[in-house]
Amino acid sequence: MEIDDLIGAPSAGSRPEPTVADHADVVARVRERSATLDRAARARDLVESAVALLMLPTFTWLAVQVPSPVSKAGAALIAAACVLIPVRFRAARGRPIDPALPVVVALAAERARLEAQAALLRSIAWWYLGPLLCGVALFLLGAPLSPMADVVGALVIVSVGVVLHRANVAAVHRDVDPQVAHITKLMEGIDEP
Amino acid sequence: MTLLPPPPGEGHDADRARMLERILASHSRAIRRIASAYAGATDEAEDLQQEILLRIWRSIPSFRGEAALGTWAFRVALNTALTWRRRARAAPGERATTVEPATQGVPRDASAILAEFMATLSALDRSLLLLYAEGLSASEAADVVGLSPNAVAVRLSRIKRRFTRDHLEP
């Protein structure tokens, strides 16, 4: 017996072939699930846009209105971050990889996407935490608060920054790096006949 | 495998549904086999099958008829299965990813032996064996995976030799 004999052999536990009605039912369920996903994506985009729409004018207005130049700089930095962060997030999401690409091409594209995602998460200190937390720190520093409040505020900001940075680096190490390694292993020797 | 007319627009839900029904009519068994080969456990295979159908549904608007419908559907199914498996490996414990080996001493049917053998293959070789099992020629399989027909033929030959060596020789 060879592998070809197994391929053609009937399976003991095989299910009956689905009917046209079964297919129509499957299509209806798939359509509904797709619509649910679309609604969730629209809700996420709406929340992101709403946060940006709320924060950007608020901090732009504060950058003009507050008397302290240090607070002005902080508010301006936060306003800039409100634009920069969603732009980087959307760039990171990018265009989804076409799932109908040939398998080997799709693997290479997926690896490139994962590597870009890992680079983005590892550099979160520069484009996300840095501008936002520095902005908040400057804003508080220029505000008429006690020196003790400034120290406590600075400590909280630095702690939040360190925790978020470490969480992102750990996420790359845990979730993204193994996937890149797996694709690399899969593609090793792919050119050999 | 036949070429389809120009793709339906994003909003043409009925056309999309008809196209998915055509894919199901021709390839539902193949999709089920792919899901079983990559997800193993029954519940996981069912989930993966749903995921493959969802990906096909969402990709139909971008189908241009440049590849045959079967080739296109196999690509989507295998890419979805490989992504599924990769994510499962990255998050161990969340999903079972291995095909359960048959219990020793219990008579096994052909599909169980085949599933057990497939579980020992690399993801790419597993794809090639699945396509071969669906009756695709080396040239058609090459179109799905993106290798040359010669490379596919050589790999399939190696897979068959390995099966013979592992399972049939004393």
Coordinates of C-alpha atoms in Angstrom, one line a residue:
Chain A
M1 CA 0.0 0.0 0.0
E2 CA 1.2 3.5 -0.9
I3 CA 0.2 7.0 0.2
D4 CA -2.1 7.2 -2.9
D5 CA -4.1 4.3 -1.6
L6 CA -4.8 6.2 1.7
I7 CA -5.7 9.4 -0.1
G8 CA -8.5 7.8 -2.1
A9 CA -9.8 5.6 0.8
P10 CA -13.0 6.5 2.5
S11 CA -12.8 7.6 6.1
A12 CA -14.6 5.7 8.9
G13 CA -15.7 8.9 10.6
S14 CA -16.4 11.0 7.5
R15 CA -19.4 13.2 7.6
P16 CA -22.1 13.2 4.9
E17 CA -21.5 15.7 2.1
P18 CA -23.3 19.0 2.8
T19 CA -26.3 20.0 0.7
V20 CA -27.1 23.2 -1.1
A21 CA -29.3 24.2 1.9
D22 CA -26.4 23.6 4.2
H23 CA -24.2 25.9 2.0
A24 CA -26.8 28.6 2.1
D25 CA -26.9 28.4 5.9
V26 CA -23.1 28.6 6.1
V27 CA -23.1 31.6 3.8
A28 CA -25.7 33.4 6.0
R29 CA -23.6 32.7 9.1
V30 CA -20.4 33.9 7.4
R31 CA -22.1 37.0 6.2
E32 CA -23.4 37.8 9.7
R33 CA -20.0 37.3 11.3
S34 CA -18.3 39.5 8.7
A35 CA -20.9 42.3 9.3
T36 CA -20.2 42.0 13.1
L37 CA -16.5 42.4 12.4
D38 CA -17.2 45.4 10.2
R39 CA -19.3 47.0 13.0
A40 CA -16.5 46.4 15.5
A41 CA -13.9 48.0 13.2
R42 CA -16.1 51.0 12.6
A43 CA -16.7 51.4 16.4
R44 CA -12.9 51.3 17.0
D45 CA -12.2 53.9 14.3
L46 CA -15.0 56.1 15.8
V47 CA -13.5 56.0 19.3
E48 CA -10.0 56.8 18.0
S49 CA -11.3 59.7 15.9
A50 CA -13.4 61.0 18.8
V51 CA -10.5 60.9 21.2
A52 CA -8.3 62.8 18.7
L53 CA -11.1 65.3 17.9
L54 CA -11.5 66.0 21.6
M55 CA -7.9 66.2 22.7
L56 CA -6.4 68.1 19.7
P57 CA -8.5 71.3 20.0
T58 CA -8.4 71.2 23.8
F59 CA -4.6 71.1 24.0
T60 CA -4.2 73.5 21.0
W61 CA -6.4 75.9 22.9
L62 CA -4.5 75.4 26.1
A63 CA -1.2 76.0 24.2
V64 CA -2.5 79.4 23.3
Q65 CA -4.2 80.3 26.5
V66 CA -2.0 79.2 29.4
P67 CA 0.3 81.9 30.6
S68 CA 3.4 79.7 31.4
P69 CA 5.7 79.1 28.4
V70 CA 6.6 75.7 29.8
S71 CA 3.0 74.7 30.0
K72 CA 2.4 76.1 26.5
A73 CA 5.2 73.9 25.2
G74 CA 3.8 70.9 27.0
A75 CA 0.3 71.5 25.6
A76 CA 1.7 72.0 22.1
L77 CA 3.6 68.7 22.4
I78 CA 0.5 66.8 23.5
A79 CA -1.5 68.4 20.6
A80 CA 1.3 67.2 18.2
A81 CA 1.1 63.7 19.8
C82 CA -2.6 63.7 19.2
V83 CA -1.9 63.8 15.5
L84 CA 1.3 61.7 15.4
I85 CA 0.0 58.7 17.4
P86 CA -3.1 57.9 15.3
V87 CA -1.1 58.4 12.1
R88 CA 1.5 55.9 13.4
F89 CA -1.2 53.5 14.5
R90 CA -2.8 53.5 11.1
A91 CA 0.5 53.1 9.4
A92 CA 1.3 50.1 11.7
R93 CA -2.0 48.5 10.8
G94 CA -1.3 49.2 7.2
R95 CA -3.0 47.5 4.3
P96 CA -3.9 43.9 5.2
I97 CA -2.0 41.2 3.3
D98 CA -4.0 39.8 0.5
P99 CA -4.8 36.2 1.7
A100 CA -5.0 35.1 -2.0
L101 CA -1.3 35.6 -2.6
P102 CA 0.7 32.4 -3.3
V103 CA 1.6 30.8 0.0
V104 CA 5.3 31.5 -0.2
V105 CA 4.8 35.2 -1.2
A106 CA 2.2 35.6 1.6
L107 CA 4.7 34.2 4.1
A108 CA 7.4 36.7 3.1
A109 CA 4.8 39.6 3.2
E110 CA 3.6 38.5 6.6
R111 CA 7.2 38.3 8.0
A112 CA 7.9 41.8 6.7
R113 CA 4.7 43.0 8.4
L114 CA 5.5 41.4 11.7
E115 CA 9.0 42.8 11.6
A116 CA 7.7 46.3 11.0
Q117 CA 5.2 45.8 13.8
A118 CA 8.0 44.7 16.2
A119 CA 10.1 47.7 15.2
L120 CA 7.2 50.0 15.9
L121 CA 6.5 48.5 19.3
R122 CA 10.1 48.5 20.3
S123 CA 10.4 52.2 19.4
I124 CA 7.2 53.2 21.2
A125 CA 9.3 55.4 23.6
W126 CA 10.0 57.8 20.7
W127 CA 6.7 58.2 19.0
Y128 CA 4.1 57.4 21.7
L129 CA 5.4 57.6 25.3
G130 CA 8.0 60.3 24.7
P131 CA 5.9 63.0 23.2
L132 CA 2.8 62.3 25.3
L133 CA 4.5 61.9 28.7
C134 CA 7.0 64.8 28.1
G135 CA 4.1 67.0 27.1
V136 CA 2.2 66.1 30.3
A137 CA 5.4 66.6 32.4
L138 CA 6.0 70.0 30.8
F139 CA 2.4 71.0 31.2
L140 CA 2.4 70.1 34.9
L141 CA 5.8 71.7 35.5
G142 CA 4.6 75.1 34.2
A143 CA 1.4 74.9 36.2
P144 CA 1.3 76.7 39.6
L145 CA 1.7 73.6 41.7
S146 CA 3.9 72.9 44.8
P147 CA 7.4 71.5 44.2
M148 CA 6.3 68.3 46.0
A149 CA 3.4 67.9 43.5
D150 CA 5.9 68.4 40.6
V151 CA 8.1 65.7 42.0
V152 CA 5.2 63.3 42.6
G153 CA 3.9 64.0 39.1
A154 CA 7.3 63.4 37.5
L155 CA 7.7 60.1 39.3
V156 CA 4.2 59.0 38.2
I157 CA 4.9 59.9 34.6
V158 CA 8.3 58.2 34.5
S159 CA 6.8 55.1 36.2
V160 CA 3.9 54.9 33.7
G161 CA 6.4 55.4 30.8
V162 CA 8.7 52.6 32.1
V163 CA 5.8 50.2 32.7
L164 CA 4.3 50.8 29.3
H165 CA 7.6 50.5 27.5
R166 CA 8.5 47.2 29.2
A167 CA 5.0 45.8 28.5
N168 CA 5.3 46.6 24.8
V169 CA 8.8 45.1 24.6
A170 CA 7.6 42.0 26.4
A171 CA 4.7 41.7 24.0
V172 CA 7.0 41.8 21.1
H173 CA 9.2 39.1 22.7
R174 CA 6.2 36.9 23.6
D175 CA 3.9 37.3 20.6
V176 CA 5.7 38.7 17.6
D177 CA 9.3 37.3 17.7
P178 CA 8.1 33.6 17.8
Q179 CA 5.9 34.2 14.8
V180 CA 8.8 35.8 12.8
A181 CA 11.1 32.9 13.9
H182 CA 8.4 30.4 12.8
I183 CA 8.0 31.9 9.3
T184 CA 11.8 32.1 8.9
K185 CA 12.1 28.4 9.8
L186 CA 9.3 27.6 7.3
M187 CA 11.0 29.5 4.6
E188 CA 14.4 27.9 5.1
G189 CA 15.3 25.7 2.2
I190 CA 12.2 26.8 0.3
D191 CA 14.3 27.4 -2.9
E192 CA 15.7 23.9 -2.9
P193 CA 13.9 21.6 -5.3
Chain B
M1 CA -11.3 24.7 -12.5
T2 CA -13.1 27.5 -14.3
L3 CA -12.5 31.2 -14.6
L4 CA -15.2 33.4 -13.2
P5 CA -16.7 36.6 -14.6
P6 CA -15.4 39.9 -13.4
P7 CA -15.5 40.4 -9.6
P8 CA -18.6 41.7 -7.9
G9 CA -18.3 45.1 -6.2
E10 CA -18.0 45.5 -2.5
G11 CA -21.7 46.2 -2.2
H12 CA -23.0 43.3 -4.2
D13 CA -23.8 41.0 -1.3
A14 CA -25.9 38.6 -3.3
D15 CA -23.2 38.1 -5.9
R16 CA -20.7 37.5 -3.1
A17 CA -23.1 35.0 -1.5
R18 CA -23.4 33.2 -4.9
M19 CA -19.7 33.0 -5.3
L20 CA -19.2 31.6 -1.8
E21 CA -21.9 29.0 -2.5
R22 CA -20.0 28.0 -5.7
I23 CA -16.8 27.7 -3.7
L24 CA -18.5 25.6 -1.1
A25 CA -20.1 23.4 -3.7
S26 CA -16.7 22.6 -5.3
H27 CA -14.3 22.8 -2.3
S28 CA -16.1 22.4 1.0
R29 CA -14.5 19.0 1.6
A30 CA -11.1 20.4 0.8
I31 CA -11.6 23.3 3.2
R32 CA -12.6 20.8 5.9
R33 CA -9.5 18.7 5.2
I34 CA -7.2 21.7 5.4
A35 CA -8.8 22.9 8.7
S36 CA -8.4 19.4 10.2
A37 CA -4.8 19.1 9.0
Y38 CA -3.8 22.4 10.6
A39 CA -6.0 22.6 13.7
G40 CA -6.2 19.0 14.7
A41 CA -8.8 18.8 17.4
T42 CA -12.4 18.8 16.2
D43 CA -13.5 22.0 17.8
E44 CA -10.4 23.8 16.7
A45 CA -10.9 22.5 13.1
E46 CA -14.4 23.8 13.1
D47 CA -13.2 27.2 14.3
L48 CA -10.5 27.3 11.6
Q49 CA -13.0 26.2 8.9
Q50 CA -15.2 29.2 9.9
E51 CA -12.2 31.5 9.8
I52 CA -11.2 30.3 6.3
L53 CA -14.8 30.9 5.1
L54 CA -14.8 34.3 6.6
R55 CA -11.5 35.2 4.9
I56 CA -12.8 33.9 1.6
W57 CA -16.0 36.0 2.0
R58 CA -14.1 39.1 2.8
S59 CA -11.6 38.6 0.0
I60 CA -14.2 37.9 -2.8
P61 CA -14.5 41.6 -3.7
S62 CA -10.7 41.5 -4.6
F63 CA -11.0 38.4 -6.7
R64 CA -10.0 39.4 -10.3
G65 CA -10.2 36.1 -12.0
E66 CA -6.5 36.1 -12.7
A67 CA -6.2 32.7 -11.0
A68 CA -8.7 29.9 -11.3
L69 CA -11.3 29.9 -8.6
G70 CA -10.0 26.7 -7.0
T71 CA -6.4 28.1 -7.0
W72 CA -7.6 31.3 -5.4
A73 CA -9.7 29.5 -2.7
F74 CA -6.8 27.1 -1.9
R75 CA -4.5 30.0 -1.4
V76 CA -6.9 31.8 0.9
A77 CA -7.5 28.6 2.9
L78 CA -3.9 27.6 3.3
N79 CA -2.7 31.2 4.1
T80 CA -5.5 31.4 6.8
A81 CA -4.5 28.0 8.2
L82 CA -0.8 28.9 8.3
T83 CA -1.6 32.1 10.1
W84 CA -3.9 30.3 12.5
R85 CA -1.2 27.7 13.3
R86 CA 1.4 30.4 13.8
R87 CA -0.7 32.4 16.2
A88 CA -1.6 29.2 18.1
R89 CA 2.1 28.4 18.5
A90 CA 2.8 32.0 19.7
A91 CA 0.1 31.6 22.3
P92 CA 0.5 28.0 23.6
G93 CA -2.4 26.8 25.7
E94 CA -5.0 28.8 24.0
R95 CA -5.5 26.4 21.2
A96 CA -4.6 22.8 20.5
T97 CA -2.4 22.7 17.3
T98 CA -1.3 19.1 17.0
V99 CA -3.2 16.3 15.5
E100 CA -3.8 13.6 18.1
P101 CA -1.8 10.5 17.4
A102 CA -3.9 7.4 17.0
T103 CA -4.1 5.2 20.1
Q104 CA -1.8 2.2 19.9
G105 CA -3.4 -1.1 19.3
V106 CA -6.7 0.4 17.9
P107 CA -7.3 -0.2 14.2
R108 CA -6.9 3.1 12.3
D109 CA -8.6 4.0 9.1
A110 CA -6.8 5.6 6.2
S111 CA -7.6 9.2 7.1
A112 CA -6.2 8.6 10.7
I113 CA -2.9 7.3 9.3
L114 CA -2.8 10.1 6.8
A115 CA -3.5 12.7 9.5
E116 CA -0.9 11.3 11.7
F117 CA 1.7 11.4 8.9
M118 CA 0.7 15.0 8.0
A119 CA 1.3 16.1 11.5
T120 CA 4.9 15.1 11.1
L121 CA 5.4 17.2 8.0
S122 CA 6.5 20.9 7.8
A123 CA 3.6 23.3 7.2
L124 CA 4.6 23.8 3.6
D125 CA 5.0 20.1 2.8
R126 CA 1.6 19.5 4.5
S127 CA 0.1 22.1 2.2
L128 CA 1.6 20.2 -0.8
L129 CA 0.3 16.9 0.3
L130 CA -3.2 18.4 0.9
L131 CA -3.2 19.8 -2.6
Y132 CA -2.0 16.5 -4.0
A133 CA -4.8 14.7 -2.1
E134 CA -7.3 17.1 -3.7
G135 CA -6.1 16.0 -7.1
L136 CA -4.2 19.1 -8.1
S137 CA -1.3 18.6 -10.6
A138 CA 2.2 19.7 -9.7
S139 CA 1.7 22.8 -11.9
E140 CA -1.6 23.7 -10.2
A141 CA -0.1 23.1 -6.7
A142 CA 2.9 25.3 -7.7
D143 CA 0.5 28.1 -8.6
V144 CA -1.1 27.9 -5.2
V145 CA 2.1 27.8 -3.1
G146 CA 4.4 29.9 -5.3
L147 CA 7.1 27.3 -6.0
S148 CA 8.2 26.0 -9.4
P149 CA 6.3 22.9 -10.7
N150 CA 9.7 21.1 -10.6
A151 CA 10.2 22.0 -6.9
V152 CA 6.7 20.8 -6.1
A153 CA 7.2 17.5 -7.9
V154 CA 10.5 16.9 -6.1
R155 CA 9.0 17.7 -2.7
L156 CA 6.0 15.5 -3.3
S157 CA 8.3 12.6 -4.4
R158 CA 10.3 13.0 -1.1
I159 CA 7.1 13.1 0.9
K160 CA 5.9 9.9 -0.7
R161 CA 9.3 8.2 -0.1
R162 CA 9.2 9.3 3.5
F163 CA 5.7 7.9 4.0
T164 CA 6.8 4.6 2.6
R165 CA 10.0 4.5 4.8
D166 CA 8.1 5.5 8.0
H167 CA 5.0 3.4 7.6
L168 CA 5.4 0.6 5.3
E169 CA 8.9 -0.8 5.4
P170 CA 9.6 -3.3 8.2

